[in-house]
N, CA, C and O of each residue as an XYZ file, in Angstrom:
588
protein
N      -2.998    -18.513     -5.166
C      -2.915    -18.552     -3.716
C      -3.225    -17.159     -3.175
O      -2.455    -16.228     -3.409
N      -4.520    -16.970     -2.339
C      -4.413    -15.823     -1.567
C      -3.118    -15.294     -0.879
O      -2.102    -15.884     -0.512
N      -3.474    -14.047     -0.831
C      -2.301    -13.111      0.335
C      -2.260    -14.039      1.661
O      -1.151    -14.370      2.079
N      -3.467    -14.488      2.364
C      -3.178    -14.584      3.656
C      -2.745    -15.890      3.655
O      -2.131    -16.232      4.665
N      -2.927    -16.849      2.644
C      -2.334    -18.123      2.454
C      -0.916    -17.947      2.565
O      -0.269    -18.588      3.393
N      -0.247    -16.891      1.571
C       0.879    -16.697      1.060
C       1.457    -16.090      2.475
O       2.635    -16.421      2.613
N       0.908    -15.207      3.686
C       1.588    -14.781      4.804
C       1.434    -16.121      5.695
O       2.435    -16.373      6.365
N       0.275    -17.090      5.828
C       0.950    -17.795      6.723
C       1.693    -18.910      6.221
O       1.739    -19.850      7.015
N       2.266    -19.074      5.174
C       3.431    -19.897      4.196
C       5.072    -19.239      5.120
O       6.087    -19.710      5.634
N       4.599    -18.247      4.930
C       5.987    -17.022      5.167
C       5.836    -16.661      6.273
O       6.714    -15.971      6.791
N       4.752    -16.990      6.935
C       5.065    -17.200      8.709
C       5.963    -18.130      9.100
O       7.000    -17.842      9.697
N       5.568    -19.457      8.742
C       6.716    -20.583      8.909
C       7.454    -20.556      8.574
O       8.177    -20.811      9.538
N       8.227    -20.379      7.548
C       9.305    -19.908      7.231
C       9.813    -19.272      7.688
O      11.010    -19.544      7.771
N       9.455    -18.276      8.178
C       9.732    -16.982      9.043
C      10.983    -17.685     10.231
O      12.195    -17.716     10.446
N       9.556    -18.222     10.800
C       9.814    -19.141     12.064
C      10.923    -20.123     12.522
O      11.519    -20.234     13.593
N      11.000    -20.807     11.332
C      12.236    -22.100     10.768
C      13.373    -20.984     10.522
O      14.354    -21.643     10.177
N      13.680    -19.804     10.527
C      14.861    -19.191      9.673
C      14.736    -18.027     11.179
O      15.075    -16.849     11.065
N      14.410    -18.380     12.001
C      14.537    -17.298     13.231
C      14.630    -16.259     12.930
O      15.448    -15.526     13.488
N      13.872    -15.849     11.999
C      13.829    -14.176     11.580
C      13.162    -13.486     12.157
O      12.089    -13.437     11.556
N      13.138    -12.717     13.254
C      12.451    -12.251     14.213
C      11.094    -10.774     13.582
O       9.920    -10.457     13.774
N      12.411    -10.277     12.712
C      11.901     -9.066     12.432
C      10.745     -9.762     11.007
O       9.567     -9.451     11.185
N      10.937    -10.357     10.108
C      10.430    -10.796      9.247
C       9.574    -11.058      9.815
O       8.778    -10.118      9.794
N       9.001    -12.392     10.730
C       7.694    -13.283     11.276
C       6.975    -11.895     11.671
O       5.987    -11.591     11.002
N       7.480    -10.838     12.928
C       6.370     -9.999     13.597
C       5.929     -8.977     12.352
O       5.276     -7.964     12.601
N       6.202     -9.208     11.437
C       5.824     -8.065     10.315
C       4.497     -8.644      9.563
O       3.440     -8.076      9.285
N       4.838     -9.681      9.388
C       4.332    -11.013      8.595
C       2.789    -11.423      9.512
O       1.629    -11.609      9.144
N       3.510    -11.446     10.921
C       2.401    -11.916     11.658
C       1.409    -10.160     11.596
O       0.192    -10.313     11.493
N       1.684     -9.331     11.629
C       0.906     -7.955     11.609
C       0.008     -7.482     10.277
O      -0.894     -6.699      9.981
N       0.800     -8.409      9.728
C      -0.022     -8.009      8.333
C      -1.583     -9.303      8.270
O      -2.588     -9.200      7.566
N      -1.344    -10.065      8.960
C      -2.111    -11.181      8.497
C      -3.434    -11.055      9.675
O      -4.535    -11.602      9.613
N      -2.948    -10.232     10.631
C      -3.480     -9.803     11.988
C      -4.445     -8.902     10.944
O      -5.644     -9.174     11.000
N      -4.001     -7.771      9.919
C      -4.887     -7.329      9.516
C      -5.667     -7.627      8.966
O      -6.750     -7.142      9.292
N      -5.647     -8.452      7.969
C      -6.296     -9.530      6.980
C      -7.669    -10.008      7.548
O      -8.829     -9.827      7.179
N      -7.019    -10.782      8.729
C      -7.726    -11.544      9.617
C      -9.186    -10.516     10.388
O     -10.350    -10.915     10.375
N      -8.708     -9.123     11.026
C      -9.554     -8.454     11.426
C     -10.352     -8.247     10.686
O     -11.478     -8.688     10.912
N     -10.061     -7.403      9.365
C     -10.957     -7.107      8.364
C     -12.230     -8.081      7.916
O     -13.425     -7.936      7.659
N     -11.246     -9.175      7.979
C     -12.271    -10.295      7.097
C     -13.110    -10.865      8.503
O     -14.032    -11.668      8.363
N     -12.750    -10.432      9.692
C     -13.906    -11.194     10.810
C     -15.124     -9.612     10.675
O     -16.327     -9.788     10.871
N     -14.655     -8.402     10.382
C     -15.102     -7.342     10.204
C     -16.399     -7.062      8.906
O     -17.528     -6.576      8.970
N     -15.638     -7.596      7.851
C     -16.769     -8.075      6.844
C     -17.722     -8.956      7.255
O     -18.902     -8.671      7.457
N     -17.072    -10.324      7.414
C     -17.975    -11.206      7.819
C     -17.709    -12.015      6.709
O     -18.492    -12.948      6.887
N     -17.106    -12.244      5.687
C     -17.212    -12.778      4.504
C     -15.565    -12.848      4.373
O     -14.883    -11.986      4.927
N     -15.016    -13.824      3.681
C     -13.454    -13.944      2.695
C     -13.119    -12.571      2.092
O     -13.940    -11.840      1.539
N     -11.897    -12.326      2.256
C     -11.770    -11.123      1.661
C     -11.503    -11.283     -0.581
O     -11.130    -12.319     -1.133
N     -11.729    -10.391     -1.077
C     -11.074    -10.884     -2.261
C     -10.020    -10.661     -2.264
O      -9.382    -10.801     -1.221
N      -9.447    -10.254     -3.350
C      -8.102     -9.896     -4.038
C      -7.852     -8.395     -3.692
O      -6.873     -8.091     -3.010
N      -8.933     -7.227     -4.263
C      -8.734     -6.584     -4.035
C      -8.546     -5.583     -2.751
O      -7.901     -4.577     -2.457
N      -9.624     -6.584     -2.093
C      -9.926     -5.924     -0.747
C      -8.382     -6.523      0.202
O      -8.108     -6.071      1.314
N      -7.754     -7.304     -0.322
C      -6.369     -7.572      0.268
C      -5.502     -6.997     -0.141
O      -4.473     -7.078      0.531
N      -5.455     -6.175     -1.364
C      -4.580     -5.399     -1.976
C      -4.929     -3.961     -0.926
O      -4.039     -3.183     -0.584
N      -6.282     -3.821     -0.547
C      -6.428     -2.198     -0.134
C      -5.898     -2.649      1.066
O      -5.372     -1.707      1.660
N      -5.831     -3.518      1.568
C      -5.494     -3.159      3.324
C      -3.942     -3.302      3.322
O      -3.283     -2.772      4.216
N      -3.272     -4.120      2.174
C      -1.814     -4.415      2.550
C      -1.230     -2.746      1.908
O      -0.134     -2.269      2.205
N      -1.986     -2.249      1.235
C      -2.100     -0.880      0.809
C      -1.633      0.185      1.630
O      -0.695      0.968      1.478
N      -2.669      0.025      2.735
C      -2.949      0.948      4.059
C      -1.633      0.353      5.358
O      -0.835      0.699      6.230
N      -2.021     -0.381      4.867
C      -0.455     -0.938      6.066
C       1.116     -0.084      5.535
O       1.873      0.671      6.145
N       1.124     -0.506      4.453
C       2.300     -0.042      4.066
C       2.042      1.644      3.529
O       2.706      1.881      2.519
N       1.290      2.717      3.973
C       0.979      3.677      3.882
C       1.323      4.404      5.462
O       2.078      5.375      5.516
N       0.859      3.982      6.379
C       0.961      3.489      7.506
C       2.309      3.802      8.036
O       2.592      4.693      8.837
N       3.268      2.760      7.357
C       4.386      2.569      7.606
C       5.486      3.487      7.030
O       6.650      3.652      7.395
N       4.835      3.991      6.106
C       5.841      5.416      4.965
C       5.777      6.337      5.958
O       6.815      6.838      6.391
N       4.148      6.789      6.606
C       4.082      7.870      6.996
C       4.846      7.770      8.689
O       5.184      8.790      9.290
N       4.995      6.546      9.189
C       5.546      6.722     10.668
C       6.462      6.892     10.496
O       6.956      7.455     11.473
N       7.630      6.630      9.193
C       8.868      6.783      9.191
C       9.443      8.285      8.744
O      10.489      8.791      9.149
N       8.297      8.985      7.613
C       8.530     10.395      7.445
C       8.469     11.379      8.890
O       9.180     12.362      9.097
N       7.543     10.885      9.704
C       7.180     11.944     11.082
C       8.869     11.126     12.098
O       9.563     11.873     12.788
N       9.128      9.958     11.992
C      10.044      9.604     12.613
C      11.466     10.253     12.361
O      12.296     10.368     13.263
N      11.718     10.748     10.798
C      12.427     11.026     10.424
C      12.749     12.640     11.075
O      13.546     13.134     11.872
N      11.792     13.032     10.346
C      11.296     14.339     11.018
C      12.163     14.898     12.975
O      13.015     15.707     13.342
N      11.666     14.330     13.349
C      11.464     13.892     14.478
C      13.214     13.642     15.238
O      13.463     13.911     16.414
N      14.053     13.184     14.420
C      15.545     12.827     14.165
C      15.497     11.422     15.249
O      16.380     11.237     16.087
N      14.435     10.585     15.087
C      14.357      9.342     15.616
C      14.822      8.153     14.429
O      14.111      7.426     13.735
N      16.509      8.301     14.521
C      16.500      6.774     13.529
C      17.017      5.787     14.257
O      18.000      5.128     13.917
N      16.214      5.602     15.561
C      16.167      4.197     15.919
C      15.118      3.649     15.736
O      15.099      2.420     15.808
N      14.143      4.233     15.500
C      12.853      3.623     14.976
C      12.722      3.653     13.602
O      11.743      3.065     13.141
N      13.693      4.354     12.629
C      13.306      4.217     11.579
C      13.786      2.683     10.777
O      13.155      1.869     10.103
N      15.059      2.761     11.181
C      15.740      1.220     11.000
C      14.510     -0.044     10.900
O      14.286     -0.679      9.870
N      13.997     -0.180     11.828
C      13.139     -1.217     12.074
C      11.853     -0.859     11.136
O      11.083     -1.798     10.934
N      11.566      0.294     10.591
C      10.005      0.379      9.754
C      10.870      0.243      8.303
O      10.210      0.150      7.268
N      12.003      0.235      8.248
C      12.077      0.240      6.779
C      12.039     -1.162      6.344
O      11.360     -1.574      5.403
N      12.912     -1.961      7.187
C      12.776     -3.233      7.139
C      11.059     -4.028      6.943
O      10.693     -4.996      6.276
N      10.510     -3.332      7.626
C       9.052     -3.579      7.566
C       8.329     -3.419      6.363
O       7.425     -4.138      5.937
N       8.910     -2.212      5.762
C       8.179     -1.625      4.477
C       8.761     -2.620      3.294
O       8.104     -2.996      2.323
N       9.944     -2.919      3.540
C      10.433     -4.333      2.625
C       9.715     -5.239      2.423
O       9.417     -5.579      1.278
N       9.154     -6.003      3.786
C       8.123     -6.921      3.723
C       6.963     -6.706      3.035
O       6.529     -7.385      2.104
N       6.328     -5.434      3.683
C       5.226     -5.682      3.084
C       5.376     -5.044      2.002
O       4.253     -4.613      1.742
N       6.279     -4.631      0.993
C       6.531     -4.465     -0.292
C       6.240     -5.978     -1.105
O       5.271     -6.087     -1.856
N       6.799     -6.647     -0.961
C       6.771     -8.490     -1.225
C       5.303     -8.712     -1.563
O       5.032     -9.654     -2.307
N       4.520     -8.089     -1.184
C       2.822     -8.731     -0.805
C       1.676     -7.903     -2.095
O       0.663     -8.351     -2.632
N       2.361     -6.582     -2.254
C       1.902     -5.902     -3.275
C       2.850     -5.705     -4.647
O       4.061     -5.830     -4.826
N       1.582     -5.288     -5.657
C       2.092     -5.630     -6.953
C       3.090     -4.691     -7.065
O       3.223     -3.765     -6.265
N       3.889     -4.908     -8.143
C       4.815     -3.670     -8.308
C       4.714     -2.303     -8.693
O       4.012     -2.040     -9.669
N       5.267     -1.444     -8.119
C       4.667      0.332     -8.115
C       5.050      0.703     -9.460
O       6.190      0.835     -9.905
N       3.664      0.892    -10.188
C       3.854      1.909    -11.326
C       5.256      3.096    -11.023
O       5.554      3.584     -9.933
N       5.989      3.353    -12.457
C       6.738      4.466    -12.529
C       6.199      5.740    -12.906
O       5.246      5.960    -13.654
N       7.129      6.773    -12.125
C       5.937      8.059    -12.573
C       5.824      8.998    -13.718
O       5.283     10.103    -13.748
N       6.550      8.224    -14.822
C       5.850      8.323    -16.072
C       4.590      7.232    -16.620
O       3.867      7.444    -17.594
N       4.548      6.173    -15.833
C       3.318      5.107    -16.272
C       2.359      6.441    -15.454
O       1.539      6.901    -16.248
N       2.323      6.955    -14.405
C       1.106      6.962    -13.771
C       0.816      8.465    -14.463
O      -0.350      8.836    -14.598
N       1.810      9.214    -14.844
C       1.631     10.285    -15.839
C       0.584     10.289    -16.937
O      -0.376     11.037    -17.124
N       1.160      8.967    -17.788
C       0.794      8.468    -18.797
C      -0.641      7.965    -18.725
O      -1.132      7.918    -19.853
N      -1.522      7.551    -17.705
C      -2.149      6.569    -17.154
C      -3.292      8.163    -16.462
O      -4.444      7.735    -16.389
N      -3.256      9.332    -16.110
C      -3.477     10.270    -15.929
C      -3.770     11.449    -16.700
O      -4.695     12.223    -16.453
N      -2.892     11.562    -17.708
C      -3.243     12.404    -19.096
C      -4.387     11.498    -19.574
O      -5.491     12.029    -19.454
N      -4.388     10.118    -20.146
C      -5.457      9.103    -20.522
C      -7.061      9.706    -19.847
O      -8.120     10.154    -20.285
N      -6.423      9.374    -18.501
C      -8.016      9.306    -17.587
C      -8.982     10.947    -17.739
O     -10.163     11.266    -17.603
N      -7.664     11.682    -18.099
C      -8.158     13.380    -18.070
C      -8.998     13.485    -19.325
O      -9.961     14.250    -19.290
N      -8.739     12.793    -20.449
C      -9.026     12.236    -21.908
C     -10.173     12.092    -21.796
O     -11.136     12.788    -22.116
N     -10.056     11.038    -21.266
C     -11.614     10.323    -21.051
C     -12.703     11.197    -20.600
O     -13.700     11.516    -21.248
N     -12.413     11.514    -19.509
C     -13.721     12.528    -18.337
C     -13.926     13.526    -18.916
O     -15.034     14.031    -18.734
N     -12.904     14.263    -19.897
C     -13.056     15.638    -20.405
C     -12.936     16.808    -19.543
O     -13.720     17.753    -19.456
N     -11.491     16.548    -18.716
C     -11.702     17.057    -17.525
C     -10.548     18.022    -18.673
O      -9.966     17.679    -19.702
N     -10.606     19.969    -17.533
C     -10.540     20.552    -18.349
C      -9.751     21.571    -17.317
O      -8.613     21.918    -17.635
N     -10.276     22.014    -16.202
C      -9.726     22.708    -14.773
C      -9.793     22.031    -13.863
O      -9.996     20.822    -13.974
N      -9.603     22.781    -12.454
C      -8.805     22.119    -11.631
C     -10.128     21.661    -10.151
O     -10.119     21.326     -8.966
N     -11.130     21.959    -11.304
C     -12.983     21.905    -10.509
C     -13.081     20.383    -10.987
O     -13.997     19.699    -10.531
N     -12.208     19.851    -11.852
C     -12.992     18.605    -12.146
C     -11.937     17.537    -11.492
O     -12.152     16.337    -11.662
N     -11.116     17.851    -10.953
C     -10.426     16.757    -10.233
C     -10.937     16.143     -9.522
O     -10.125     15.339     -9.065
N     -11.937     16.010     -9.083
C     -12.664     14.863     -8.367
C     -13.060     14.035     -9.331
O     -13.109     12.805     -9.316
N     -13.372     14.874    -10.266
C     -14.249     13.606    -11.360
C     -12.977     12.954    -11.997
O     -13.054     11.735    -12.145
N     -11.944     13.496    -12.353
C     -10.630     12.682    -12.434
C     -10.289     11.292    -11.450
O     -10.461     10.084    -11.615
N      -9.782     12.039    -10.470
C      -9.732     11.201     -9.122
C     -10.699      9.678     -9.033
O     -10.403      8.678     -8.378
N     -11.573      9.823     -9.663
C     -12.904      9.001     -9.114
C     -12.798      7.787    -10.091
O     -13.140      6.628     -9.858
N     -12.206      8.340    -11.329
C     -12.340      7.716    -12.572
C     -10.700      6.913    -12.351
O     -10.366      5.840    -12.853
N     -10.118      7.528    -11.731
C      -8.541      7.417    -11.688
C      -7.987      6.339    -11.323
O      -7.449      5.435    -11.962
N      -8.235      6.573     -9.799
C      -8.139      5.572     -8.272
C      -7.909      3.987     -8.556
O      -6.965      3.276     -8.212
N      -9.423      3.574     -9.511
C      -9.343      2.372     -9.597
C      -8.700      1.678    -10.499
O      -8.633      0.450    -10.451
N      -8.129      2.438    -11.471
C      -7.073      1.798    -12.117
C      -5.675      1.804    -11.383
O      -4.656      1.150    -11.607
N      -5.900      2.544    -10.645
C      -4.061      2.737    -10.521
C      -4.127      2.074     -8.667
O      -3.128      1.886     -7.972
N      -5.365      1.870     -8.300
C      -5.050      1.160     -6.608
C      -4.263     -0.039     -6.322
O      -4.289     -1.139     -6.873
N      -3.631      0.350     -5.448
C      -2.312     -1.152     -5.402
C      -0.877     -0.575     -5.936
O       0.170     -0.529     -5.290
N      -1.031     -0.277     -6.872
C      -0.207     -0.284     -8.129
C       0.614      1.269     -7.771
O       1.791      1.104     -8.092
N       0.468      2.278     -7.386
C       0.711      3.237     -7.421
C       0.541      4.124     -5.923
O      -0.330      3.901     -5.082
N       1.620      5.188     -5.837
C       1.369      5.668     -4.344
C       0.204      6.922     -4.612
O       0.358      7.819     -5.441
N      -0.700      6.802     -3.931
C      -1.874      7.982     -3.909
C      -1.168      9.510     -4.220
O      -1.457     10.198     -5.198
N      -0.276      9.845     -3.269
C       0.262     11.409     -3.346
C       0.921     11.253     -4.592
O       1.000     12.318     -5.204
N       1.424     10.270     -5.172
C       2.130     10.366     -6.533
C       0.710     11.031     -7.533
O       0.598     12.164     -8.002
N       0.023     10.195     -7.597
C      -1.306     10.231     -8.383
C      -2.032     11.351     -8.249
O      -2.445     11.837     -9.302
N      -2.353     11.999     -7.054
C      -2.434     13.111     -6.591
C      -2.114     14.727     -7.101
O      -2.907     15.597     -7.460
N      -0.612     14.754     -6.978
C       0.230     15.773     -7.458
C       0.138     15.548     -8.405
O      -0.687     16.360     -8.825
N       0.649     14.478     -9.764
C       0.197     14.600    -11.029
C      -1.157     14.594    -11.631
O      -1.477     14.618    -12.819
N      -1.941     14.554    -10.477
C      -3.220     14.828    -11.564
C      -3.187     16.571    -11.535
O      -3.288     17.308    -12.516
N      -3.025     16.950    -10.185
C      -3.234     18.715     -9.823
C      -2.011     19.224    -10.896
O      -2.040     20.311    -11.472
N      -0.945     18.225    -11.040
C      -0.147     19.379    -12.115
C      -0.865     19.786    -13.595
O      -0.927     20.834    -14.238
N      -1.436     18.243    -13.826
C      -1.761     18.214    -15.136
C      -2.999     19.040    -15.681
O      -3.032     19.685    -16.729
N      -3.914     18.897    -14.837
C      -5.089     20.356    -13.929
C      -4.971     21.546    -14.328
O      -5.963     22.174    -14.699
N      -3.542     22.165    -14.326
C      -3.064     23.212    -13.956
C      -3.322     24.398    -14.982
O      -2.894     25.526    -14.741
């Protein structure tokens, strides 16, 4: 079953269980889905639903760090709840010894050696670990391992 199958399943549901905060999260995510794929022009795949529920919930880390920041936790309440949801939709986050582990490998491979070849790391990297892993995690351990 696609993602957007699976959000409007859990729209109704939503709906039937008067979950207010659940449905408008649910309905935002599928809002994205929906744009993208009138944007392509074509069905989205798998992955291309993994990158946007990706970016949503990237989205949502970063409004709550500047919110935090900010000493606004009346808005943060409501994005965490959000980040729950769309946690549900993506696969489960590598630990940051998998992505360690998964990073020493990729450095292996490329023959990467200083901290000039992290792009060619990065490039080789990304697509194993997209979805699966938070970018700045992947990031910082590649520049440590660099080092």
């Amino acid at each position: 079953m696609s993602i957007l199958a699976q959000l409007t399943d859990d729209m109704k549901a939503a709906m039937k269980a008067k979950d207010k905060a659940t449905l408008s999260t649910v309905r935002m995510l599928k809002s994205a889905l929906q744009n993208e794929q009138i944007k392509e022009g074509h069905d989205l795949s798998d992955e291309e639903e993994l990158t946007i529920l990706s970016r949503e919930m990237k989205q949502r880390k970063d409004s709550m760090a500047e919110f935090k920041e900010a000493g606004r936790m009346d808005l943060v309440e409501p994005l965490e709840a959000e980040i729950l949801v769309v946690a549900k939709y993506l696969p489960a986050q590598m630990s940051e010894a998998e992505v360690k582990q998964i990073v020493a490998d990729t450095i292996a491979e490329v023959g990467a050696t200083s901290k000039a070849d992290f792009g060619k790391v990065m490039g080789a990297l990304m697509p194993k670990v997209k979805g699966k892993a938070d970018g700045k995690l992947v990031n910082e351990t590649v520049k440590a391992l660099l080092a």
